Short mmCIF file of C-alpha atoms in Angstrom, two decimals:
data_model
loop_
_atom_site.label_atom_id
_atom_site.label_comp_id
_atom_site.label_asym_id
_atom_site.label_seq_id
_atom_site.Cartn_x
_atom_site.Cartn_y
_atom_site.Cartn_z
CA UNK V 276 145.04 211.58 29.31
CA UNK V 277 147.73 212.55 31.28
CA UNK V 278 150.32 209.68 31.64
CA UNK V 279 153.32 210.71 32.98
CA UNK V 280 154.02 208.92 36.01
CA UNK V 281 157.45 209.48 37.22
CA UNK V 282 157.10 210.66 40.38
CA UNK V 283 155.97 207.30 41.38
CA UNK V 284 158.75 204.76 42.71
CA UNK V 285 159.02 201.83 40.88
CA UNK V 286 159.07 199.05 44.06
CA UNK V 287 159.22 196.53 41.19
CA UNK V 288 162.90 195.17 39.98
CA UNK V 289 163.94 194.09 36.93
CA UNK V 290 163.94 190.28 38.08
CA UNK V 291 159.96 190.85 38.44
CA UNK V 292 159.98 190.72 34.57
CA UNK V 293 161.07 188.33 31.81
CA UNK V 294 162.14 190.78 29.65
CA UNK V 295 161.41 194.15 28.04
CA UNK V 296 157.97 192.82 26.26
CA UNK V 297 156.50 192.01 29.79
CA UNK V 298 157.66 195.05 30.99
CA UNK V 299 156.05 196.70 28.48
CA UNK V 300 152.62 194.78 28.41
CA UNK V 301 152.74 195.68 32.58
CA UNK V 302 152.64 199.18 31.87
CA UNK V 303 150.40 199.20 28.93
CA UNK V 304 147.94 197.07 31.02
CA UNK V 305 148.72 199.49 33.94
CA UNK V 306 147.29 202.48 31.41
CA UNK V 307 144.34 200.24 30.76
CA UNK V 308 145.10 200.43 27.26
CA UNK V 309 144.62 197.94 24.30
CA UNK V 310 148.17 196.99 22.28
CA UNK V 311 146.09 197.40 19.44
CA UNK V 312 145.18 200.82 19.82
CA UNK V 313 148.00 202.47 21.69
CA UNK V 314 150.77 204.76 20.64
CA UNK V 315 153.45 203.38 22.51
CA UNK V 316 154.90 206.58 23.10
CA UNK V 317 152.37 206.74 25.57
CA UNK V 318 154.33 204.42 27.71
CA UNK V 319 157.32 205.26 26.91
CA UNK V 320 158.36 207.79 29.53
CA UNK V 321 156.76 204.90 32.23
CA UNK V 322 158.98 202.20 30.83
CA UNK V 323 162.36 205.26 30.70
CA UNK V 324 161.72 206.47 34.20
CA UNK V 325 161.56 202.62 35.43
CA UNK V 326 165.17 202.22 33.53
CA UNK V 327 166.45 205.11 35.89
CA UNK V 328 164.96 204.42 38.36
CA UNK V 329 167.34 200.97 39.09
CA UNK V 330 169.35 201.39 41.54
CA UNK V 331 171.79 198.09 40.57
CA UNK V 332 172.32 197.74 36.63
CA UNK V 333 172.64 194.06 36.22
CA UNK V 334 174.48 194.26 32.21
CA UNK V 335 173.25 191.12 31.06
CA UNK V 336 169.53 191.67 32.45
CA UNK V 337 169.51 195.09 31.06
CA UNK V 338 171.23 194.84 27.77
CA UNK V 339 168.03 193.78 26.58
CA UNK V 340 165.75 196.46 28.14
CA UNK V 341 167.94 199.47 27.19
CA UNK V 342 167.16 197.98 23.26
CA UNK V 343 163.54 198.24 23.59
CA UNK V 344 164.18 201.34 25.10
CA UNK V 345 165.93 202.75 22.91
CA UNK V 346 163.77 201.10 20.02
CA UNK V 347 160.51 203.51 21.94
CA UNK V 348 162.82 206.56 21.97
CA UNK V 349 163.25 205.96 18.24
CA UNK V 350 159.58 205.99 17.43
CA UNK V 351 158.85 208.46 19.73
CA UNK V 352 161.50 210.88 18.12
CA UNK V 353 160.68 210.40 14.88
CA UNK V 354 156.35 211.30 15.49
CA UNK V 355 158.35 214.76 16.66
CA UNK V 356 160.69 215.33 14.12
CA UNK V 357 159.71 216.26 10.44
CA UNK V 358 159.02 213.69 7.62
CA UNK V 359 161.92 213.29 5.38
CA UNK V 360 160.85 212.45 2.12
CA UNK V 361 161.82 209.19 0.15
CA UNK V 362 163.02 208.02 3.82
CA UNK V 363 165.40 204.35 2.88
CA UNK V 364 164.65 202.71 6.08
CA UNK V 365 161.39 201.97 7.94
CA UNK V 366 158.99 204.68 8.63
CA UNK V 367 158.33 204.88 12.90
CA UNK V 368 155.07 203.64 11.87
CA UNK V 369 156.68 200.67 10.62
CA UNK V 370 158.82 200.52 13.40
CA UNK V 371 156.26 200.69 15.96
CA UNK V 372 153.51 198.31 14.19
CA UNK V 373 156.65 195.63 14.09
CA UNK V 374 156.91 196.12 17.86
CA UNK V 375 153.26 195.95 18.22
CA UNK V 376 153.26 192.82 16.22
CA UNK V 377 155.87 191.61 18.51
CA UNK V 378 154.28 192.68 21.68
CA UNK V 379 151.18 190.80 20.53
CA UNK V 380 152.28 187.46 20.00
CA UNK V 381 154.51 187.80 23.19
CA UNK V 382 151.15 188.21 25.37
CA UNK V 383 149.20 185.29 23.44
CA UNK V 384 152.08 182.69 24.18
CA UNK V 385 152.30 184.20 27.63
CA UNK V 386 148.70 184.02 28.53
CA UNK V 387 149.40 180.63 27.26
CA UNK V 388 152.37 179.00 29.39
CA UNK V 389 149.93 180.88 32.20
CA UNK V 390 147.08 178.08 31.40
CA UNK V 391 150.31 175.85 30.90
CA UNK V 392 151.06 176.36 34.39
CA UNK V 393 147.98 175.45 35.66
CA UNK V 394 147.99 171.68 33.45
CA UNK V 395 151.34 171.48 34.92
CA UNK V 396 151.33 168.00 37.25
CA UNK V 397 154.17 166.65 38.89
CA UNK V 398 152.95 164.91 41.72
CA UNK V 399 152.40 161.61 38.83
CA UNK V 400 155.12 159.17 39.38
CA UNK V 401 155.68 156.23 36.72
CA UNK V 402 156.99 152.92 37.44
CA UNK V 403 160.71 152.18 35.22
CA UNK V 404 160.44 149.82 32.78
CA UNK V 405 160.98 146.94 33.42
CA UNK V 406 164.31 144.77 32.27
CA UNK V 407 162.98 141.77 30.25
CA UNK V 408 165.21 141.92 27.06
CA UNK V 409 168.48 140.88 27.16
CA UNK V 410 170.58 143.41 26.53
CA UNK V 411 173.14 143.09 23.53
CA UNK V 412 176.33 144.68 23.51
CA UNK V 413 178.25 145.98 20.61
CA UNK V 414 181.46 145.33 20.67
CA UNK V 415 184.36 147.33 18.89
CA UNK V 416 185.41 144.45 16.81
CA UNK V 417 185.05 145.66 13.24
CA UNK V 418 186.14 148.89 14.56
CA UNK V 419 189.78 149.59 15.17
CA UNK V 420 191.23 152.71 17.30
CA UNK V 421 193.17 153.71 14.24
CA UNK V 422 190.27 153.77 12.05
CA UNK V 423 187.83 156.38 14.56
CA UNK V 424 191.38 158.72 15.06
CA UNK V 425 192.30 158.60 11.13
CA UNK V 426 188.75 160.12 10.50
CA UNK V 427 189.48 162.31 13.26
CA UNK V 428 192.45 163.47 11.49
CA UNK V 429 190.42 163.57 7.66
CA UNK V 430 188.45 166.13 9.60
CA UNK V 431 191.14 168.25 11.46
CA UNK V 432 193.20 168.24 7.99
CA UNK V 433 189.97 169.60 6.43
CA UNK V 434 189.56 172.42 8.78
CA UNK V 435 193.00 173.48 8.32
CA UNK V 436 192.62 173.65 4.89
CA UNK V 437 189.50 175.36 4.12
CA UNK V 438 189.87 179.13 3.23
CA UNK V 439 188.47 181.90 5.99
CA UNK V 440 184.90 182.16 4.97
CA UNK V 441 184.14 185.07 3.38
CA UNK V 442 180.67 185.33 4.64
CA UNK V 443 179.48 187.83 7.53
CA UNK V 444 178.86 185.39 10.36
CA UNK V 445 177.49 186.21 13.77
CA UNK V 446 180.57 185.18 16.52
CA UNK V 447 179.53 183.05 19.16
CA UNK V 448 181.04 182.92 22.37
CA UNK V 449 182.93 179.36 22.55
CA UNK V 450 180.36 177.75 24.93
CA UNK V 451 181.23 174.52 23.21
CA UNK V 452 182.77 172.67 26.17
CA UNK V 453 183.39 168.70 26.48
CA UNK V 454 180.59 168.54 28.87
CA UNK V 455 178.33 170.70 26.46
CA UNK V 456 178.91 168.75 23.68
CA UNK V 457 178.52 165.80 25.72
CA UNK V 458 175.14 166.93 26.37
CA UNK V 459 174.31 168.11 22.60
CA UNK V 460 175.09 164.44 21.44
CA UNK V 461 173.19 163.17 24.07
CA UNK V 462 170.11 165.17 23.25
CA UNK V 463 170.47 163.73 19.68
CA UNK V 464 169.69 160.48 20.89
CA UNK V 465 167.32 161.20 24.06
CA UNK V 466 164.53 159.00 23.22
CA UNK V 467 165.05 158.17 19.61
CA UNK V 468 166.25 154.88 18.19
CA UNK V 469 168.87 155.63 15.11
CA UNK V 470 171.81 155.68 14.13
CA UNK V 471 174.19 158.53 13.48
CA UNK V 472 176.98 158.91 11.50
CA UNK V 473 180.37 160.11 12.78
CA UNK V 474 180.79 162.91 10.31
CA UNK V 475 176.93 164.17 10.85
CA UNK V 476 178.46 165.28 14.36
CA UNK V 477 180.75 167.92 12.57
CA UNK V 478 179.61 171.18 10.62
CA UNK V 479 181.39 173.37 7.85
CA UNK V 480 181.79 176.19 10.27
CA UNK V 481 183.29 174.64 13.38
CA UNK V 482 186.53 176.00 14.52
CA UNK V 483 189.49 173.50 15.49
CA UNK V 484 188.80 173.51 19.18
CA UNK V 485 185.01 172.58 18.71
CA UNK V 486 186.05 169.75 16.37
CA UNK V 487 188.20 168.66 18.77
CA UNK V 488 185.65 169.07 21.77
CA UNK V 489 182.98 167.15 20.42
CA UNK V 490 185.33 164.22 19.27
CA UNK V 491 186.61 164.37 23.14
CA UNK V 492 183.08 164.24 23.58
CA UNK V 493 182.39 160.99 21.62
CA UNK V 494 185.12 159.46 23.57
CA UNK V 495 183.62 160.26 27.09
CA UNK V 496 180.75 159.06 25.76
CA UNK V 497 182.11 155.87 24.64
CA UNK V 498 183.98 155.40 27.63
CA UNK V 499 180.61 155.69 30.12
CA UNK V 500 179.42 153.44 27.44
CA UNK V 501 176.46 155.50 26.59
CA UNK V 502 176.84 155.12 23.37
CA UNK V 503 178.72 152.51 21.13
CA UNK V 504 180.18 152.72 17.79
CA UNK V 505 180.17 150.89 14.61
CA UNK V 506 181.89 150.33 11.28
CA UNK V 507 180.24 147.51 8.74
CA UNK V 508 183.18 147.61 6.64
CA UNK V 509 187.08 148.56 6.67
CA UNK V 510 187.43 152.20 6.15
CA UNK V 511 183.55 152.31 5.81
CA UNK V 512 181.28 154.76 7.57
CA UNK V 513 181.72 154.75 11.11
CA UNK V 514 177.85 154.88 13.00
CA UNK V 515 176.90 156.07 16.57
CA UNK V 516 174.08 154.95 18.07
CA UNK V 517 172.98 154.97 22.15
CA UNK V 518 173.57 151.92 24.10
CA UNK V 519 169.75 150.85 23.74
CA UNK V 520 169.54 150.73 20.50
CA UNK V 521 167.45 148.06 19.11
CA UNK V 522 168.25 147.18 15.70
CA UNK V 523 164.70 145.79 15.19
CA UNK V 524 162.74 149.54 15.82
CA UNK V 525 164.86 151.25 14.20
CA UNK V 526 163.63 155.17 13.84
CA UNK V 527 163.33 155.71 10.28
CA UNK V 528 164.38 159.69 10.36
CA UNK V 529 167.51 160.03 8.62
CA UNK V 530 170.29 162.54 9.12
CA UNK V 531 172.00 164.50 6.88
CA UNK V 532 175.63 165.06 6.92
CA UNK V 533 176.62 168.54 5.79
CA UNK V 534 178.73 168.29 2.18
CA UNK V 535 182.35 168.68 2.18
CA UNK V 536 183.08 167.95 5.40
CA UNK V 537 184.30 164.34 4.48
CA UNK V 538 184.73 162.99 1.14
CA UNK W 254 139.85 126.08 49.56
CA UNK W 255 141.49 124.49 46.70
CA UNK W 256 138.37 123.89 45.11
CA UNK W 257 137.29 127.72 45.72
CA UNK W 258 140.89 127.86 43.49
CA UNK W 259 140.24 125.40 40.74
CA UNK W 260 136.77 127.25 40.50
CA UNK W 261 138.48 130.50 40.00
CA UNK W 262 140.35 129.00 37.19
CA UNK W 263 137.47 127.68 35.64
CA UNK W 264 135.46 130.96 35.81
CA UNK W 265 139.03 132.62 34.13
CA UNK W 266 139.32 130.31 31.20
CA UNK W 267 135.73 130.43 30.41
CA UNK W 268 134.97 134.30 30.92
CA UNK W 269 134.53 135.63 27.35
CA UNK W 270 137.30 137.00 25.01
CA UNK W 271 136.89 140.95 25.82
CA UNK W 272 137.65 140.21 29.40
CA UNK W 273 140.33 138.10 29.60
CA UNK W 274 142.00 140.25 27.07
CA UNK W 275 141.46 143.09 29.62
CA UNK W 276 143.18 141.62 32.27
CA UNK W 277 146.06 140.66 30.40
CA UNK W 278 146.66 143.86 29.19
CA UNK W 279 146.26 145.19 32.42
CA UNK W 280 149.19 142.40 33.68
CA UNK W 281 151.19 143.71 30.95
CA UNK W 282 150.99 147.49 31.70
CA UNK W 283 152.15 147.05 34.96
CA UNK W 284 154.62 144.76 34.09
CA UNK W 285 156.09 147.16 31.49
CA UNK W 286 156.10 150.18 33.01
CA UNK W 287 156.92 152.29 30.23
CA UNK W 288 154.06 153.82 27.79
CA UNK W 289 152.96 150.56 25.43
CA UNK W 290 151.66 151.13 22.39
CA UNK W 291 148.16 149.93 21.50
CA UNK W 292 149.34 149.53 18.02
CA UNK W 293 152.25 147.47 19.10
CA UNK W 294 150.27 145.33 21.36
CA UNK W 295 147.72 144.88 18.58
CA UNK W 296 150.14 143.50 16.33
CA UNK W 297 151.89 141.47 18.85
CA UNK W 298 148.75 139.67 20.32
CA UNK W 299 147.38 139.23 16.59
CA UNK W 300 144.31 141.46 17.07
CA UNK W 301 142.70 144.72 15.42
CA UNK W 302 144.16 148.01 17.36
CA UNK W 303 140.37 149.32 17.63
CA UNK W 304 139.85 146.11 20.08
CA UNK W 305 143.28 146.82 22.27
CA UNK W 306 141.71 150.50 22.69
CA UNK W 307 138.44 149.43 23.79
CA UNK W 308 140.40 147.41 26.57
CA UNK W 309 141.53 150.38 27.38
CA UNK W 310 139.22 152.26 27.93
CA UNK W 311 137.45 149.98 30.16
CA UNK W 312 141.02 150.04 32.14
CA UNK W 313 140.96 153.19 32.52
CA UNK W 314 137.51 153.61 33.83
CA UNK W 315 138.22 151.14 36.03
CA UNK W 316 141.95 152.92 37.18
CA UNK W 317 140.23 156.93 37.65
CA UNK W 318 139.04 158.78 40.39
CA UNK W 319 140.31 157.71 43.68
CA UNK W 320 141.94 154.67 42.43
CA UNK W 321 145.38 154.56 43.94
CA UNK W 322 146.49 153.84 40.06
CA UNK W 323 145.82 155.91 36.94
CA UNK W 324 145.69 154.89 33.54
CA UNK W 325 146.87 157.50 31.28
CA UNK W 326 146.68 158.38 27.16
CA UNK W 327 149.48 160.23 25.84
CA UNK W 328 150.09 160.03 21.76
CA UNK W 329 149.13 156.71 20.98
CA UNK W 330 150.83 155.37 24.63
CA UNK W 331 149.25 153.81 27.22
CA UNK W 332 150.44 154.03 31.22
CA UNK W 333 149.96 153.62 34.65
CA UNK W 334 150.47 156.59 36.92
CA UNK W 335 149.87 156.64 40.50
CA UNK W 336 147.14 158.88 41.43
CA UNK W 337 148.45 162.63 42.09
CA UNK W 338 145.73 163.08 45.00
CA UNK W 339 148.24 160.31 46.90
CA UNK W 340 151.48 162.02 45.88
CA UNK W 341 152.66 163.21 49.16
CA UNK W 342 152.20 160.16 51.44
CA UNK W 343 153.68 158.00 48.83
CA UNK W 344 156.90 160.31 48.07
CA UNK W 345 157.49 160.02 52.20
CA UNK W 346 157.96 155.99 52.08
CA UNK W 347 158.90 155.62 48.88
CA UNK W 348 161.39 158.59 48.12
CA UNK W 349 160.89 158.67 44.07
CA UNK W 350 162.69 161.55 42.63
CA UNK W 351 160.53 164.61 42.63
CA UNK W 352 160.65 167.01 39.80
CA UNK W 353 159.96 170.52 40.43
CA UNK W 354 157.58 172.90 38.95
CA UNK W 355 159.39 174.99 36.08
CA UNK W 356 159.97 178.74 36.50
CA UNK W 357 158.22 181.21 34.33
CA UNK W 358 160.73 182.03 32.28
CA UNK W 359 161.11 177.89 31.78
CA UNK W 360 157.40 177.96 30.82
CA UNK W 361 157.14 180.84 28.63
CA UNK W 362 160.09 179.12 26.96
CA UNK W 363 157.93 176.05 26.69
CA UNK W 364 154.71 177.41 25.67
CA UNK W 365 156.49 178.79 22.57
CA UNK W 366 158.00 175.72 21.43
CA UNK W 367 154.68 173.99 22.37
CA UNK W 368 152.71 176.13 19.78
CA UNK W 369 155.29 176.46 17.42
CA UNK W 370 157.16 173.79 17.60
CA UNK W 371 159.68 173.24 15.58
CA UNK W 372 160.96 176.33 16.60
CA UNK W 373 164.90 177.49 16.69
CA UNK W 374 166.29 179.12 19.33
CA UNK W 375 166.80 182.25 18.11
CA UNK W 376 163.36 182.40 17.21
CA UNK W 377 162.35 181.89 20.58
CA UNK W 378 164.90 184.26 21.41
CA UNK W 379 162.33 186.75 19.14
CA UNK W 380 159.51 186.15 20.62
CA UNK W 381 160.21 186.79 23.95
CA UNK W 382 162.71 189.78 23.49
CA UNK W 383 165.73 187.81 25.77
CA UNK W 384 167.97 185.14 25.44
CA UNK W 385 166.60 181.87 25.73
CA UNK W 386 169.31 179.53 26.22
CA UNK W 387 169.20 178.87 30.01
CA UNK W 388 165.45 178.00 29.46
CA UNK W 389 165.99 175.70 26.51
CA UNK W 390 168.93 173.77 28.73
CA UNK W 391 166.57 173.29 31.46
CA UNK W 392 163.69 172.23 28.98
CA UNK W 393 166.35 169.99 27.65
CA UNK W 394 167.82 168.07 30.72
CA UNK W 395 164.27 167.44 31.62
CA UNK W 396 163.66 165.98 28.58
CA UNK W 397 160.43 168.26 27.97
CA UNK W 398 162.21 169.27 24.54
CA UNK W 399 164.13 167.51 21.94
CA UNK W 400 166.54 168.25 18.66
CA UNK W 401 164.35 167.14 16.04
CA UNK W 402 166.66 168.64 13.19
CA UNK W 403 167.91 171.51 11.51
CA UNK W 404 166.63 174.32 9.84
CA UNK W 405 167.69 174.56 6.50
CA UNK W 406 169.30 178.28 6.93
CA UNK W 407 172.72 179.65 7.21
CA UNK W 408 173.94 177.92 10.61
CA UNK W 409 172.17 175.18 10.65
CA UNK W 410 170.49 176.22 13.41
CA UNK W 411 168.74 173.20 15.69
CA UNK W 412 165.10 172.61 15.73
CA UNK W 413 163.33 171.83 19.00
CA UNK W 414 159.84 169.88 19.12
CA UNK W 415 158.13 168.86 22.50
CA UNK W 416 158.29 165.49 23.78
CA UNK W 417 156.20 162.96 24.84
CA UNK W 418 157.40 163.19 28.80
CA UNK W 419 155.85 167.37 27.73
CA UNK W 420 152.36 165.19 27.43
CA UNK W 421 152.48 163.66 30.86
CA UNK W 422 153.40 166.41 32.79
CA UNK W 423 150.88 168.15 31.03
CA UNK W 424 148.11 166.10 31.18
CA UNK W 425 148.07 165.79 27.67
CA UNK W 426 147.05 163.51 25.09
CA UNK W 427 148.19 165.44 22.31
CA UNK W 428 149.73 168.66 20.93
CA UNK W 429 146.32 169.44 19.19
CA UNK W 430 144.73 169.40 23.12
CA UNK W 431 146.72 172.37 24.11
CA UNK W 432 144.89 174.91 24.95
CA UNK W 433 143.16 177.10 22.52
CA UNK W 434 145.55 175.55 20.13
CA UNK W 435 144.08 176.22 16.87
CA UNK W 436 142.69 179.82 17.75
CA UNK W 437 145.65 180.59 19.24
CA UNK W 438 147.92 179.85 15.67
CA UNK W 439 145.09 181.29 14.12
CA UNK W 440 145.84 184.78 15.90
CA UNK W 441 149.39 184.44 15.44
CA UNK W 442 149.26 184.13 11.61
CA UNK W 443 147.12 186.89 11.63
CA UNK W 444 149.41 188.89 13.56
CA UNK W 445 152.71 188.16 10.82
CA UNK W 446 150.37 188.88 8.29
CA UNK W 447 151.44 192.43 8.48
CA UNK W 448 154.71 190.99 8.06
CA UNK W 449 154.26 190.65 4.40
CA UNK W 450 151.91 194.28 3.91
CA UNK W 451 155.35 196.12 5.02
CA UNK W 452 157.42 193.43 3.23
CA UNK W 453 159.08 192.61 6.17
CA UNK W 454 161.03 189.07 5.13
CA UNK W 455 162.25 188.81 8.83
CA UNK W 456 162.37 189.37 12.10
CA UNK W 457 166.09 190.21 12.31
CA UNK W 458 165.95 193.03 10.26
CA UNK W 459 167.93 191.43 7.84
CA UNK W 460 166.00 193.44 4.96
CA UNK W 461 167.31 196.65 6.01
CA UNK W 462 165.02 198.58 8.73
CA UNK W 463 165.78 199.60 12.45
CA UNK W 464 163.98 196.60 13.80
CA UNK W 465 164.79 196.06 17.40
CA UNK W 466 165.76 192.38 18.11
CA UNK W 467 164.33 192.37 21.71
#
């Protein structure tokens, strides 16, 4: 069956797909071929030709379709070259069934979010509950200022302290602004009646500026009064919990506070 | 006319228990607003949960179809919705805030966490071969998603889970009702099965191996 395609223009951008796995179902559905049953270096010149093709390379759109790419080119290199024996890394059989596999549970969950789509109503509109409790308010009496920026400090002082780690860590890009963590702390309590505590908000791994962002965080926070704070005893465990917390339905889910961070 | 209103009365104390218990509950959905829980109500009007469902259901038979109100079931939570049919004339006098309809790339985001939920992001970010993190913001802020922990790995990565406001808009009364929900896990185990033939421990090629990541 003769495949190759590339005189045809590709009218279709990049935007038209969510990523290199729906580009790649497209054309295998294009061939009227079965994921199960194709050699995907059938479709690999298709899917090369349509990388050329672009006239605008968008880096961050691409970045991801050049891997696949070059992820085909690797399979489809290695069906031409010989067999080494006693080869250490996977086999381009391997390669390809893993991209297969991949390919295959990308199209079920797409087919799904299609009949997703379809359940999707937005035209219901819900009436706010209604205000019939009275609403207590915490106040910061038990708590002092000193006491929320001296376990600020603990913190800090631990960071400082702890060794580099020595383990091979993937590097982020510091997206960890006041606002974000804002929102992350938020999210933590969207919907869900407990109570934190302060050190569950800080991890092992976070460098000085993130410790410091999410405590500037808390105090935005605190100072929109979304959230109050807490502290049974002197130099006890200081607790967060959202402004509507009701004591009474209390979520039972605990949260774990990662060790070391605070004796 | 005020005995037409002292006979009302009479015919409302007197009407049998099932029915008056009806029409309270129905006062008290619309007074609350917000999902109730038949459990909750069971407990706090003293009766068995089974009964507080039956009520209902004969609530929401009554509020279907072209009723201007719906009854809805979501989880275990009980609410009035207006009727979609009357969406547009209402939203032109009354003004409510109008969500929009989420993007594919929003939804593909969401059907994975739907069916796998909980799910980390990079693990979305696997499945559909691009970075996920615009998607999961938006799923986020419209509270379709939640944090519902951490995955015991190096990172700590957070887990998401769907929420019950993913139920309404879904017409939903349960994760279990998506569609093709069992079948469709089914497939998917079947799938990683292979996995474990090529003794694959990961998707991120962490056990050596040329695996691509998108």
């Amino acid at each position: 069956m003769n495949l190759v395609r590339s005189n045809i223009e590709y009218k279709v951008k990049l935007a038209d797909f969510e990523g290199p796995l729906d580009l790649l179902l497209h054309l295998i559905r294009e061939a009227k071929l079965d994921i199960k049953t194709i050699q995907l270096s059938m479709v690999t010149a298709q899917y090369m030709s349509f990388l050329h093709g672009l006239n605008d390379l968008d880096l961050d759109l691409a970045s991801e379709f050049i891997e696949v790419g070059s992820t085909l080119m690797e399979i489809k290199s290695k069906q031409i070259l010989p067999k080494e024996k006693n080869e250490p890394v996977l086999t381009e059989e391997e390669i390809e069934t893993r991209l297969k596999a991949q390919l295959e549970e990308y199209k079920l969950l797409k087919e799904a979010s299609e009949k997703l789509k379809l359940a999707e109503n937005v035209d219901r509109f819900y009436k706010p509950a209604a205000q019939l409790k009275v609403i207590t308010k915490y106040t910061m009496e038990d708590l002092s200022i000193e006491a929320l920026v001296s376990a600020f400090q603990k913190i800090m002082h631990k960071i400082e302290q702890k060794a580099a780690p020595i383990k091979e860590k993937q590097i982020r890009m510091d997206r960890f602004t006041v606002a974000d963590k804002m929102e992350e702390i938020r999210t933590r309590f969207r919907n869900r009646n407990l109570k934190i505590p302060f050190a569950a908000l800080f991890e092992n791994d976070f460098s000085k500026s993130e410790v410091i962002n999410t405590f500037l965080a808390l105090l935005e926070l605190l100072k929109n009064q979304e959230i109050v704070v807490a502290q049974e005893q002197r130099f006890g465990e200081i607790t967060l919990m959202s402004k509507e917390f009701d004591e009474a339905t209390e979520s039972s889910q605990t949260y774990t506070i990662v060790e070391g961070i605070l004796d | 006319m005020v005995e037409q209103i002292i006979e009302n009365k009479a015919i409302a104390d007197k009407t049998s228990p099932i029915e008056n218990l009806v029409e309270h509950i129905e006062a008290i959905l619309f007074l609350h607003g917000d999902g109730v829980e038949a459990k909750d109500l069971a407990s706090k009007l003293e009766m068995v949960e089974a009964e507080i469902i039956d009520a209902m259901k004969i609530l929401q038979r009554k509020y279907s179809g072209s009723c201007g109100i719906h009854l809805i079931k979501y989880r275990n939570m009980w609410q009035f919705s207006t009727n979609p049919i009357y969406a547009n004339r209402v939203a032109e006098i009354l003004n409510p805030i109008r969500t929009k309809n989420l993007t594919k790339a929003a939804l593909e985001t969401l059907a994975i966490i739907a069916y796998k939920q909980p799910i980390t992001r990079i693990e979305i970010d696997d499945i559909r071969g691009v970075d996920s993190a615009y998607g999961v913001q938006i799923l986020s802020q419209n509270n379709l998603i939640e944090v519902v922990g951490k995955k015991d790995t190096v990172g700590k990565p957070l887990l998401y889970a769907t929420t019950d406001e993913f139920l309404k808009r879904f017409e939903l009364e349960s994760i279990d009702n998506l569609p093709s929900y069992e079948e469709l896990l089914s497939k998917i185990k079947i799938i990683h099965q292979d996995d474990e033939l090529y003794g694959m421990a990961n998707r991120s090629g962490a056990d050596g191996g040329n695996l691509p990541n998108a």
